[in-house]
Amino acid sequence: MISVIDCQMGNIGSVVNIIKHIGHKVQVISTKEEVLAAEKLIFPGVGHWDNGVKKLNESGLKPAIIEAVTERKTPLMGICLGMQLLFKTSDEGEKEGLGFVPGHVKKFDFSGVSTDLLTGPGRLRIPHMGWNVVKPCKEHSPILNGLKALDDETRFYFVHSYHASDVPEEYQLLSSHYGDDFVCAVNKDNVWGFQFHPEKSHKFGMQLLKNFAESI
């Protein structure tokens, strides 16, 4: 059973539907007791950092998620803002995130990018929105099983203005490129974070979620 945490941070229906589509049981949870009883947790989110932390605090779920992850060793996957909130700090706000993964969240900065990429119809924009190829930062991780077999260019759907930075190499899982290389997926112990949206990424997202359900 996969439990999707509902902190009122965006529509979670697509996450629930894709998990059902790949043949796994899923439930939506919103209480401390449910978080602590969960076998596996997915934490999706969209929006502003401080509002996300506020939702976590108001729901009372922040200490429950911390207890589940650090003491009960429950596997946790963060998606989009849910990934960003795995870190402690962000340029986007002042409040403190979950702090599971070392690093910081910062806004895309194209100040060092060629001016040719900043003008014209194909120019770099913020937010970064659309399909992007990702590359593994580690030789092997069970959660990435089978992705390469789907296509030589493994790609996922992104919608974001901020991204992880200063992540220690041992916790970097996937990288992508938008103006510059950036870390788009992380893993530390029983915590995984993905900046892109697996639930909107067709066969690649289905394989990733299948791996989380079956190989983690």
Coordinates of N, CA and C in Angstrom, one line a residue, residues 7-203:
C7 N -1.6 17.5 2.0 CA -1.4 18.7 2.8 C -2.1 19.9 2.2
Q8 N -3.0 19.7 1.2 CA -3.7 20.8 0.5 C -2.6 21.6 -0.2
M9 N -1.7 20.9 -0.9 CA -0.7 21.6 -1.7 C -0.8 21.3 -3.1
G10 N -2.0 21.2 -3.7 CA -2.2 20.9 -5.1 C -3.0 19.7 -5.3
N11 N -3.4 19.4 -6.5 CA -4.2 18.3 -6.9 C -3.4 17.0 -6.9
I12 N -3.8 16.1 -6.0 CA -3.0 14.8 -5.9 C -3.7 13.7 -6.7
G13 N -4.8 14.0 -7.4 CA -5.5 13.0 -8.1 C -4.7 12.3 -9.1
S14 N -3.9 13.0 -9.9 CA -3.1 12.4 -10.9 C -2.1 11.4 -10.4
V15 N -1.5 11.7 -9.2 CA -0.6 10.8 -8.5 C -1.3 9.5 -8.2
V16 N -2.5 9.6 -7.6 CA -3.3 8.5 -7.2 C -3.7 7.6 -8.4
N17 N -4.1 8.3 -9.4 CA -4.6 7.6 -10.6 C -3.5 6.8 -11.3
I18 N -2.3 7.3 -11.4 CA -1.2 6.6 -12.0 C -0.7 5.4 -11.2
I19 N -0.8 5.5 -9.9 CA -0.4 4.4 -9.1 C -1.4 3.3 -9.3
K20 N -2.7 3.6 -9.3 CA -3.7 2.6 -9.6 C -3.5 2.0 -11.0
H21 N -3.1 2.8 -11.9 CA -2.9 2.4 -13.3 C -1.8 1.3 -13.4
I22 N -0.8 1.5 -12.6 CA 0.3 0.5 -12.7 C 0.0 -0.7 -11.8
G23 N -1.2 -0.8 -11.2 CA -1.6 -2.0 -10.5 C -1.3 -2.1 -9.0
H24 N -1.1 -0.9 -8.4 CA -0.8 -1.0 -6.9 C -1.8 -0.3 -6.1
K25 N -1.9 -0.7 -4.9 CA -2.9 -0.1 -4.0 C -2.4 1.2 -3.5
V26 N -3.3 2.2 -3.4 CA -3.0 3.5 -3.0 C -4.1 4.1 -2.1
Q27 N -3.7 4.9 -1.2 CA -4.7 5.6 -0.4 C -4.2 7.1 -0.1
V28 N -5.1 8.0 0.1 CA -4.8 9.4 0.4 C -4.9 9.5 1.9
I29 N -3.9 10.1 2.6 CA -3.9 10.2 4.0 C -3.7 11.7 4.4
S30 N -4.1 12.0 5.6 CA -4.0 13.4 6.0 C -3.9 13.6 7.5
T31 N -3.7 12.5 8.3 CA -3.6 12.5 9.7 C -2.2 12.0 10.2
K32 N -1.8 12.4 11.4 CA -0.6 11.9 11.9 C -0.6 10.4 12.1
E33 N -1.7 9.9 12.5 CA -1.8 8.4 12.7 C -1.6 7.6 11.4
E34 N -2.2 8.2 10.3 CA -2.0 7.5 9.1 C -0.6 7.6 8.5
V35 N 0.1 8.7 8.7 CA 1.5 8.8 8.3 C 2.3 7.8 9.1
L36 N 2.1 7.7 10.3 CA 3.0 6.8 11.1 C 2.7 5.3 10.9
A37 N 1.5 5.0 10.3 CA 1.1 3.6 10.0 C 1.5 3.3 8.6
A38 N 1.9 4.2 7.8 CA 2.1 4.0 6.4 C 3.3 3.1 6.1
E39 N 3.1 2.3 5.0 CA 4.2 1.4 4.6 C 5.2 2.2 3.7
K40 N 4.6 3.0 2.8 CA 5.4 3.9 1.9 C 4.7 5.2 1.7
L41 N 5.4 6.3 1.7 CA 4.8 7.6 1.6 C 5.2 8.3 0.3
I42 N 4.3 9.0 -0.3 CA 4.6 9.9 -1.4 C 4.1 11.3 -1.0
F43 N 4.9 12.3 -1.1 CA 4.6 13.6 -0.7 C 4.7 14.6 -1.9
P44 N 3.5 14.8 -2.6 CA 3.5 15.7 -3.7 C 3.2 17.1 -3.3
G45 N 3.6 18.1 -4.1 CA 3.2 19.5 -3.8 C 3.6 20.4 -4.9
V46 N 2.8 21.5 -5.0 CA 3.1 22.6 -5.9 C 2.9 23.9 -5.2
G47 N 3.6 24.9 -5.7 CA 3.4 26.2 -5.1 C 4.6 26.8 -4.4
H48 N 4.4 27.7 -3.5 CA 5.4 28.5 -2.8 C 5.9 27.8 -1.6
W49 N 7.2 27.9 -1.4 CA 7.9 27.3 -0.3 C 7.3 27.6 1.1
D50 N 7.2 28.9 1.4 CA 6.7 29.2 2.8 C 5.2 28.7 3.0
N51 N 4.4 28.8 1.9 CA 3.1 28.3 2.0 C 3.1 26.8 2.2
G52 N 4.0 26.1 1.6 CA 4.1 24.6 1.8 C 4.5 24.3 3.2
V53 N 5.4 25.0 3.7 CA 5.8 24.7 5.1 C 4.7 25.1 6.1
K54 N 4.0 26.2 5.8 CA 2.8 26.5 6.6 C 1.8 25.4 6.6
K55 N 1.5 24.9 5.4 CA 0.5 23.8 5.3 C 1.0 22.6 6.1
L56 N 2.3 22.3 6.0 CA 2.8 21.2 6.8 C 2.6 21.4 8.3
N57 N 2.9 22.6 8.8 CA 2.8 22.9 10.2 C 1.3 23.0 10.6
E58 N 0.4 23.6 9.8 CA -1.0 23.7 10.2 C -1.6 22.3 10.3
S59 N -1.2 21.4 9.4 CA -1.8 20.1 9.4 C -1.4 19.2 10.5
G60 N -0.3 19.6 11.1 CA 0.3 18.8 12.2 C 1.1 17.6 11.7
L61 N 1.3 17.6 10.4 CA 2.0 16.4 9.8 C 3.5 16.5 9.8
K62 N 4.0 17.7 9.9 CA 5.5 17.8 9.8 C 6.2 16.9 10.8
P63 N 5.9 16.9 12.1 CA 6.6 16.0 13.1 C 6.3 14.6 12.8
A64 N 5.1 14.3 12.3 CA 4.8 12.9 12.0 C 5.6 12.3 10.8
I65 N 5.8 13.2 9.8 CA 6.6 12.8 8.7 C 8.1 12.6 9.1
I66 N 8.6 13.5 10.0 CA 9.9 13.3 10.5 C 10.1 12.1 11.3
E67 N 9.1 11.8 12.1 CA 9.2 10.6 12.9 C 9.1 9.3 12.0
A68 N 8.2 9.3 11.1 CA 8.1 8.2 10.2 C 9.4 7.9 9.4
V69 N 10.0 8.9 8.9 CA 11.2 8.8 8.1 C 12.5 8.5 9.0
T70 N 12.7 9.2 10.1 CA 13.9 9.1 10.8 C 13.9 7.9 11.8
E71 N 12.7 7.6 12.4 CA 12.7 6.6 13.4 C 12.1 5.3 12.9
R72 N 11.1 5.4 12.1 CA 10.4 4.1 11.6 C 11.0 3.7 10.2
K73 N 11.9 4.6 9.6 CA 12.5 4.3 8.4 C 11.6 4.0 7.2
T74 N 10.4 4.7 7.2 CA 9.4 4.6 6.2 C 10.0 5.2 4.9
P75 N 9.9 4.5 3.8 CA 10.4 5.1 2.5 C 9.5 6.3 2.2
L76 N 10.1 7.4 1.7 CA 9.4 8.6 1.4 C 9.8 9.2 0.0
M77 N 8.9 9.5 -0.8 CA 9.2 10.1 -2.1 C 8.6 11.5 -2.2
G78 N 9.4 12.5 -2.3 CA 8.9 13.9 -2.5 C 8.8 14.2 -4.0
I79 N 7.8 14.9 -4.4 CA 7.6 15.3 -5.8 C 7.4 16.8 -5.9
C80 N 8.2 17.5 -6.8 CA 8.1 18.9 -7.1 C 8.3 19.7 -5.8
L81 N 7.4 20.5 -5.3 CA 7.6 21.2 -4.1 C 7.8 20.2 -3.0
G82 N 7.2 19.0 -3.0 CA 7.5 18.0 -2.1 C 8.9 17.6 -2.0
M83 N 9.6 17.6 -3.2 CA 11.1 17.3 -3.1 C 11.8 18.5 -2.5
Q84 N 11.4 19.7 -2.9 CA 12.1 20.9 -2.3 C 12.0 20.9 -0.8
L85 N 10.9 20.6 -0.3 CA 10.7 20.6 1.1 C 11.4 19.5 1.9
L86 N 12.1 18.6 1.2 CA 13.0 17.7 1.8 C 14.2 18.4 2.3
F87 N 14.5 19.6 1.8 CA 15.7 20.4 2.2 C 15.2 21.3 3.4
K88 N 16.2 21.9 4.0 CA 15.9 22.8 5.2 C 15.6 24.2 4.8
T89 N 16.3 24.7 3.7 CA 16.2 26.1 3.4 C 16.0 26.3 1.9
S90 N 15.4 27.5 1.6 CA 15.1 27.9 0.2 C 15.2 29.4 0.0
D91 N 15.7 29.8 -1.2 CA 15.7 31.2 -1.5 C 14.2 31.8 -1.6
E92 N 13.3 30.9 -1.7 CA 11.9 31.3 -1.9 C 11.2 31.7 -0.6
G93 N 11.7 31.4 0.5 CA 11.0 31.7 1.8 C 12.0 31.6 3.0
E94 N 11.4 31.9 4.1 CA 12.1 32.0 5.4 C 11.9 30.8 6.3
K95 N 10.8 30.1 6.1 CA 10.5 29.0 7.0 C 11.4 27.8 6.8
E96 N 11.4 26.9 7.8 CA 12.3 25.8 7.7 C 11.6 24.5 7.2
G97 N 12.2 23.9 6.2 CA 11.7 22.6 5.6 C 12.0 21.4 6.5
L98 N 11.8 20.3 5.9 CA 12.0 19.0 6.7 C 13.4 18.7 7.0
G99 N 14.4 19.1 6.1 CA 15.8 18.9 6.4 C 16.3 17.5 6.3
F100 N 15.7 16.7 5.5 CA 16.2 15.3 5.4 C 17.5 15.2 4.6
V101 N 17.6 16.1 3.6 CA 18.7 16.0 2.6 C 19.5 17.3 2.7
P102 N 20.9 17.2 2.8 CA 21.7 18.4 2.8 C 21.6 19.1 1.5
G103 N 21.6 20.4 1.5 CA 21.6 21.2 0.3 C 20.7 22.4 0.6
H104 N 20.4 23.1 -0.5 CA 19.6 24.4 -0.5 C 18.8 24.4 -1.8
V105 N 17.7 25.2 -1.7 CA 16.8 25.3 -2.9 C 17.0 26.8 -3.4
K106 N 17.3 27.0 -4.7 CA 17.5 28.3 -5.2 C 16.8 28.5 -6.5
K107 N 16.6 29.7 -6.9 CA 15.9 30.0 -8.2 C 16.9 29.9 -9.3
F108 N 16.4 29.5 -10.5 CA 17.2 29.5 -11.7 C 17.8 30.9 -11.9
D109 N 19.1 30.9 -12.2 CA 19.9 32.1 -12.5 C 20.6 31.9 -13.8
F110 N 20.2 32.8 -14.8 CA 20.8 32.7 -16.1 C 21.9 33.7 -16.4
S111 N 22.4 34.3 -15.3 CA 23.3 35.4 -15.5 C 24.6 35.0 -16.2
G112 N 25.0 33.7 -16.1 CA 26.2 33.3 -16.7 C 26.0 32.6 -18.0
V113 N 24.7 32.6 -18.5 CA 24.3 31.9 -19.7 C 24.5 32.8 -20.9
S114 N 24.9 32.2 -22.1 CA 25.1 33.0 -23.3 C 23.8 33.8 -23.6
T115 N 24.0 35.0 -24.1 CA 22.8 35.9 -24.4 C 22.0 35.3 -25.5
D116 N 22.6 34.4 -26.4 CA 21.9 33.8 -27.5 C 20.7 32.9 -26.9
L117 N 20.9 32.4 -25.7 CA 19.9 31.6 -25.1 C 18.8 32.3 -24.4
L118 N 19.0 33.7 -24.3 CA 18.0 34.5 -23.5 C 17.2 35.3 -24.4
T119 N 17.3 35.2 -25.7 CA 16.5 36.0 -26.6 C 15.8 35.1 -27.7
G120 N 14.8 35.6 -28.3 CA 14.2 34.9 -29.4 C 13.1 33.9 -28.9
P121 N 12.4 33.3 -29.8 CA 11.3 32.4 -29.4 C 11.6 31.2 -28.6
G122 N 12.9 30.7 -28.7 CA 13.3 29.5 -28.0 C 14.1 29.9 -26.7
R123 N 14.0 31.1 -26.2 CA 14.8 31.5 -25.1 C 14.4 30.8 -23.8
L124 N 15.4 30.8 -22.9 CA 15.1 30.2 -21.6 C 14.1 31.1 -20.8
R125 N 13.2 30.4 -20.2 CA 12.1 31.1 -19.5 C 12.1 30.5 -18.1
I126 N 11.5 31.3 -17.2 CA 11.2 30.8 -15.8 C 9.7 31.0 -15.6
P127 N 8.9 30.0 -15.3 CA 9.4 28.7 -14.9 C 9.9 27.8 -16.0
H128 N 10.8 26.9 -15.7 CA 11.2 25.8 -16.6 C 10.0 24.9 -16.7
M129 N 9.5 24.8 -17.9 CA 8.2 24.0 -18.1 C 8.4 23.1 -19.4
G130 N 8.2 21.8 -19.2 CA 8.2 20.9 -20.4 C 9.0 19.7 -20.1
W131 N 9.3 18.9 -21.2 CA 10.0 17.7 -21.1 C 11.5 17.9 -21.2
N132 N 12.3 17.3 -20.3 CA 13.7 17.4 -20.3 C 14.3 16.0 -20.1
V133 N 15.4 15.8 -20.8 CA 16.2 14.6 -20.6 C 16.9 14.6 -19.2
V134 N 17.0 13.5 -18.5 CA 17.7 13.4 -17.3 C 18.8 12.3 -17.4
K135 N 19.9 12.5 -16.6 CA 21.0 11.6 -16.6 C 21.3 11.1 -15.2
P136 N 21.6 9.9 -15.0 CA 21.9 9.3 -13.7 C 23.2 9.9 -13.2
C137 N 23.2 10.2 -11.9 CA 24.5 10.6 -11.2 C 25.2 9.4 -10.5
K138 N 24.5 8.3 -10.4 CA 25.0 7.1 -9.8 C 25.0 6.0 -10.8
E139 N 25.9 5.0 -10.6 CA 26.0 3.9 -11.5 C 24.7 3.1 -11.5
H140 N 24.2 2.9 -10.3 CA 23.0 2.1 -10.2 C 22.2 2.5 -8.9
S141 N 20.9 2.5 -9.1 CA 20.0 2.7 -8.0 C 18.7 1.9 -8.3
P142 N 18.2 1.1 -7.4 CA 17.0 0.3 -7.7 C 15.8 1.1 -8.2
I143 N 15.7 2.4 -7.8 CA 14.5 3.2 -8.2 C 14.6 3.6 -9.6
L144 N 15.8 3.4 -10.3 CA 16.0 3.7 -11.7 C 15.9 2.5 -12.6
N145 N 15.6 1.4 -12.0 CA 15.6 0.1 -12.8 C 14.7 0.3 -14.0
G146 N 15.2 -0.2 -15.2 CA 14.4 -0.3 -16.4 C 14.2 1.0 -17.1
L147 N 14.6 2.1 -16.6 CA 14.3 3.4 -17.3 C 15.1 3.5 -18.6
K148 N 16.3 3.1 -18.6 CA 17.2 3.1 -19.8 C 16.6 2.3 -20.9
A149 N 16.0 1.2 -20.5 CA 15.4 0.2 -21.5 C 14.2 0.8 -22.3
L150 N 13.6 1.8 -21.7 CA 12.4 2.5 -22.3 C 12.8 3.3 -23.5
D151 N 14.0 4.0 -23.4 CA 14.5 4.9 -24.4 C 15.9 5.3 -24.0
D152 N 16.7 5.6 -25.0 CA 18.1 6.1 -24.8 C 18.1 7.4 -24.1
E153 N 17.0 8.2 -24.3 CA 16.9 9.5 -23.7 C 15.8 9.5 -22.7
T154 N 16.1 9.1 -21.5 CA 15.1 9.1 -20.4 C 14.7 10.6 -20.1
R155 N 13.4 10.8 -20.2 CA 12.9 12.2 -20.0 C 11.7 12.3 -19.1
F156 N 11.5 13.4 -18.4 CA 10.4 13.6 -17.5 C 9.9 15.1 -17.7
Y157 N 8.7 15.3 -17.2 CA 8.0 16.5 -17.4 C 8.2 17.4 -16.1
F158 N 8.7 18.7 -16.4 CA 9.1 19.6 -15.3 C 8.2 20.8 -15.4
V159 N 7.9 21.4 -14.2 CA 7.3 22.7 -14.0 C 7.8 23.3 -12.8
H160 N 8.8 24.2 -12.9 CA 9.4 24.7 -11.6 C 10.3 25.9 -11.9
S161 N 10.4 26.8 -10.9 CA 11.3 28.0 -11.0 C 12.5 27.8 -10.1
Y162 N 12.4 26.9 -9.1 CA 13.5 26.7 -8.2 C 14.0 25.3 -8.3
H163 N 15.2 25.1 -7.9 CA 15.8 23.7 -8.0 C 16.8 23.5 -6.9
A164 N 17.2 22.3 -6.6 CA 18.1 21.9 -5.6 C 19.5 22.4 -6.0
S165 N 20.3 22.8 -5.0 CA 21.7 23.2 -5.2 C 22.5 22.8 -4.0
D166 N 23.8 22.7 -4.1 CA 24.7 22.4 -3.0 C 24.4 21.1 -2.4
V167 N 23.9 20.1 -3.2 CA 23.7 18.8 -2.8 C 24.9 18.0 -2.8
P168 N 25.4 17.4 -1.7 CA 26.6 16.5 -1.7 C 26.5 15.4 -2.8
E169 N 27.6 15.1 -3.4 CA 27.6 14.2 -4.5 C 26.9 12.9 -4.2
E170 N 27.2 12.4 -3.0 CA 26.6 11.1 -2.6 C 25.1 11.0 -2.6
Y171 N 24.5 12.2 -2.5 CA 23.0 12.2 -2.5 C 22.4 12.6 -3.8
Q172 N 23.2 12.9 -4.8 CA 22.7 13.2 -6.1 C 22.3 12.0 -6.9
L173 N 21.0 11.9 -7.4 CA 20.5 10.8 -8.1 C 20.4 11.0 -9.6
L174 N 19.8 12.1 -10.0 CA 19.6 12.4 -11.4 C 20.0 13.9 -11.6
S175 N 20.4 14.2 -12.8 CA 20.6 15.6 -13.2 C 19.9 15.9 -14.5
S176 N 19.7 17.2 -14.8 CA 19.1 17.6 -16.0 C 19.8 18.9 -16.4
H177 N 19.4 19.5 -17.5 CA 20.1 20.7 -18.0 C 19.0 21.7 -18.4
Y178 N 19.1 22.9 -17.9 CA 18.3 24.0 -18.3 C 19.1 25.3 -18.1
G179 N 19.8 25.8 -19.1 CA 20.7 26.9 -18.9 C 22.0 26.4 -18.4
D180 N 22.0 25.5 -17.4 CA 23.1 24.9 -16.8 C 22.7 23.5 -16.2
D181 N 23.6 22.7 -15.8 CA 23.2 21.4 -15.2 C 22.7 21.7 -13.8
F182 N 21.7 20.9 -13.4 CA 21.2 21.0 -12.1 C 20.7 19.6 -11.6
V183 N 20.7 19.4 -10.3 CA 20.3 18.2 -9.7 C 18.8 18.2 -9.7
C184 N 18.2 17.1 -10.3 CA 16.7 17.1 -10.4 C 16.2 15.9 -9.6
A185 N 17.0 15.1 -9.0 CA 16.5 14.0 -8.1 C 17.6 13.7 -7.1
V186 N 17.2 13.4 -5.9 CA 18.1 13.1 -4.8 C 17.7 11.8 -4.1
N187 N 18.6 11.2 -3.4 CA 18.3 10.1 -2.5 C 19.3 10.1 -1.3
K188 N 18.7 10.0 -0.1 CA 19.5 9.8 1.1 C 18.8 8.8 1.9
D189 N 19.4 7.7 2.1 CA 18.8 6.6 2.9 C 17.4 6.2 2.4
N190 N 16.4 6.4 3.2 CA 15.0 6.0 2.8 C 14.2 7.2 2.2
V191 N 14.9 8.2 1.8 CA 14.2 9.4 1.2 C 14.7 9.6 -0.2
W192 N 13.7 9.8 -1.1 CA 13.9 10.1 -2.5 C 13.1 11.4 -2.9
G193 N 13.7 12.2 -3.7 CA 13.0 13.4 -4.1 C 13.2 13.6 -5.6
F194 N 12.1 14.0 -6.3 CA 12.1 14.2 -7.8 C 11.5 15.6 -8.1
Q195 N 12.3 16.4 -8.7 CA 11.8 17.8 -9.1 C 10.7 17.7 -10.2
F196 N 10.8 16.8 -11.1 CA 9.9 16.6 -12.1 C 8.6 15.9 -11.6
H197 N 7.6 15.7 -12.5 CA 6.4 15.1 -12.1 C 6.3 13.7 -12.8
P198 N 6.6 12.7 -12.0 CA 6.4 11.3 -12.6 C 5.0 11.0 -13.0
E199 N 4.0 11.6 -12.3 CA 2.6 11.3 -12.7 C 2.2 11.9 -14.0
K200 N 3.0 12.8 -14.6 CA 2.8 13.4 -15.8 C 3.8 13.0 -16.9
S201 N 4.5 12.0 -16.6 CA 5.7 11.6 -17.5 C 5.5 10.3 -18.2
H202 N 4.3 9.9 -18.4 CA 4.0 8.7 -19.2 C 4.8 7.5 -18.8
K203 N 5.4 6.8 -19.7 CA 6.0 5.5 -19.5 C 7.2 5.6 -18.5

